[in-house]
Coordinates of C-alpha atoms in Angstrom, one line a residue:
M46 CA -51.7 8.6 19.9
H47 CA -51.9 5.1 18.4
D48 CA -53.3 4.1 15.1
R49 CA -54.2 0.4 15.0
G50 CA -55.7 -2.2 12.7
D51 CA -54.6 -1.4 9.2
H52 CA -54.0 -4.4 7.0
V53 CA -52.2 -4.2 3.7
G54 CA -51.1 -6.6 1.0
C55 CA -47.4 -7.1 0.4
D56 CA -46.9 -8.1 -3.2
S57 CA -43.3 -9.1 -2.5
A58 CA -44.4 -11.8 -0.1
A59 CA -47.7 -12.8 -1.8
Q60 CA -46.6 -16.4 -2.3
P61 CA -46.4 -18.3 1.0
S62 CA -43.4 -20.3 -0.3
L63 CA -41.5 -17.0 -1.0
Y64 CA -42.6 -15.4 2.2
D65 CA -41.3 -18.4 4.2
T66 CA -37.9 -18.1 2.6
L67 CA -37.3 -14.4 3.5
T68 CA -34.3 -13.9 5.8
S69 CA -34.7 -11.7 8.9
H70 CA -32.9 -8.9 7.0
E71 CA -35.3 -9.2 4.0
V72 CA -38.3 -9.1 6.4
G73 CA -36.9 -5.9 7.9
V74 CA -36.4 -4.3 4.5
L75 CA -39.9 -5.3 3.4
G76 CA -41.2 -3.8 6.6
E77 CA -39.5 -0.5 5.9
V78 CA -41.0 -0.4 2.4
I79 CA -44.5 -1.1 3.8
A80 CA -44.0 1.5 6.5
S81 CA -42.9 4.1 3.9
C82 CA -46.0 3.4 1.8
Y83 CA -48.2 3.5 4.9
L84 CA -46.9 6.9 6.0
E85 CA -47.0 8.4 2.5
E86 CA -50.7 7.4 2.2
R87 CA -51.3 9.4 5.4
G88 CA -49.7 12.6 4.1
Y89 CA -46.1 12.1 5.2
D90 CA -43.1 12.8 3.0
I91 CA -40.2 10.4 3.3
L92 CA -37.1 12.6 3.6
E93 CA -34.5 10.0 4.3
R94 CA -34.1 6.2 4.8
N95 CA -31.7 4.6 7.2
Y96 CA -30.4 7.8 8.8
R97 CA -27.2 6.9 10.6
C98 CA -25.1 8.8 13.2
P99 CA -22.7 7.7 16.0
E100 CA -25.7 7.3 18.4
G101 CA -27.5 4.8 16.2
E102 CA -30.0 4.7 13.3
A103 CA -33.5 5.8 12.5
D104 CA -35.1 3.6 9.8
L105 CA -37.0 6.6 8.2
V106 CA -37.0 10.3 8.5
A107 CA -40.4 11.7 7.4
Y108 CA -42.2 15.0 7.4
D109 CA -45.7 15.0 8.8
R110 CA -47.5 17.6 6.7
V111 CA -50.6 17.7 9.0
E112 CA -48.5 18.4 12.2
E113 CA -45.8 20.3 10.3
Q114 CA -43.2 18.2 12.1
V115 CA -40.1 16.1 11.2
V116 CA -40.6 12.5 12.5
L117 CA -37.9 10.0 13.0
V118 CA -39.4 6.5 12.6
E119 CA -38.3 3.2 13.9
V120 CA -39.9 0.3 12.0
K121 CA -40.4 -3.0 13.9
T122 CA -41.3 -5.9 11.7
R123 CA -42.1 -9.4 12.8
R124 CA -43.5 -12.6 11.3
A125 CA -46.7 -13.9 13.0
R126 CA -45.4 -17.5 12.9
N127 CA -43.1 -19.2 15.4
V128 CA -43.9 -16.7 18.2
R129 CA -41.7 -17.3 21.3
S130 CA -42.1 -14.0 23.1
A131 CA -44.2 -10.8 23.4
A132 CA -41.6 -9.0 21.4
E133 CA -42.1 -11.4 18.5
L134 CA -45.9 -11.3 18.7
Y135 CA -46.1 -7.5 19.3
P136 CA -43.2 -5.8 17.5
E137 CA -43.6 -2.6 19.5
E138 CA -42.6 -4.5 22.6
A139 CA -39.1 -4.6 21.2
V140 CA -38.8 -0.8 21.9
D141 CA -37.7 -0.9 25.5
D142 CA -36.4 1.9 27.8
G143 CA -32.8 1.3 26.6
K144 CA -33.9 1.9 23.0
R145 CA -35.9 5.0 24.0
C146 CA -32.8 6.4 25.6
R147 CA -30.8 5.7 22.4
Y148 CA -33.6 7.3 20.3
R149 CA -33.4 10.5 22.4
R150 CA -29.6 10.6 21.5
I151 CA -30.4 10.0 17.8
A152 CA -33.0 12.8 17.9
A153 CA -30.6 15.2 19.6
R154 CA -28.0 14.5 16.9
Y155 CA -30.5 14.9 14.1
L156 CA -31.6 18.3 15.5
T157 CA -27.9 19.4 15.7
E158 CA -27.1 18.3 12.2
H159 CA -30.2 19.8 10.7
F160 CA -30.5 23.1 12.5
P161 CA -32.8 25.1 12.4
I162 CA -35.3 22.2 13.1
F163 CA -36.3 23.0 16.7
A164 CA -38.5 20.0 17.4
L165 CA -39.2 16.6 16.1
R166 CA -41.1 13.5 17.1
F167 CA -40.1 9.8 17.3
D168 CA -42.7 7.3 16.2
V169 CA -42.7 3.5 15.9
V170 CA -44.4 1.7 13.1
A171 CA -45.0 -1.9 14.1
I172 CA -45.7 -4.4 11.3
T173 CA -46.7 -8.0 11.8
M174 CA -46.4 -10.1 8.7
V175 CA -48.8 -13.0 8.2
S176 CA -48.8 -15.8 5.6
G177 CA -50.4 -14.9 2.3
G178 CA -48.7 -11.6 1.9
E179 CA -50.8 -9.7 4.4
A180 CA -49.4 -7.3 7.0
S181 CA -51.0 -5.7 10.1
I182 CA -49.7 -2.2 10.9
E183 CA -49.8 -0.2 14.1
H184 CA -48.5 3.3 14.4
F185 CA -47.3 4.5 17.8
Y186 CA -46.9 8.3 17.9
D187 CA -44.3 10.3 19.8
V188 CA -42.9 7.4 21.8
L189 CA -40.4 9.6 23.6
N190 CA -43.0 11.7 25.1
E191 CA -44.1 10.3 28.5
E192 CA -47.5 12.0 28.2
A193 CA -48.2 10.6 24.7
E194 CA -51.1 8.2 24.4
R195 CA -50.1 4.6 23.6

């Protein structure tokens, strides 16, 4: 499943001059904050931020109250300016087969560490930042499931 087309304001980047001065790291942190707010507005509880294990990292760990399921979330944030590749224009394109393989290992580790959780989902929240403090958000559900709609 894929949720597309939401636009939100980002107070932290509301002034174009400030927005243009953000480092890549700061853009990523801002994206994680936006994604957290987006998910909470849709009934998710944020359980953990920046879950790390030897296999890698999930930006967010959330609980989807509707599906009653734990969700590991990768947040991909890009600026809409200076686009050189599809991965820069469409943040979700940065999630390739290699990253999906790593996400499977992260999910397996999380299940092991947090037994008795028996199943979880891995989602991607793709955020494209535009000048003026606006952000476009797309939510890609269950990216590890080959049958999932994208």
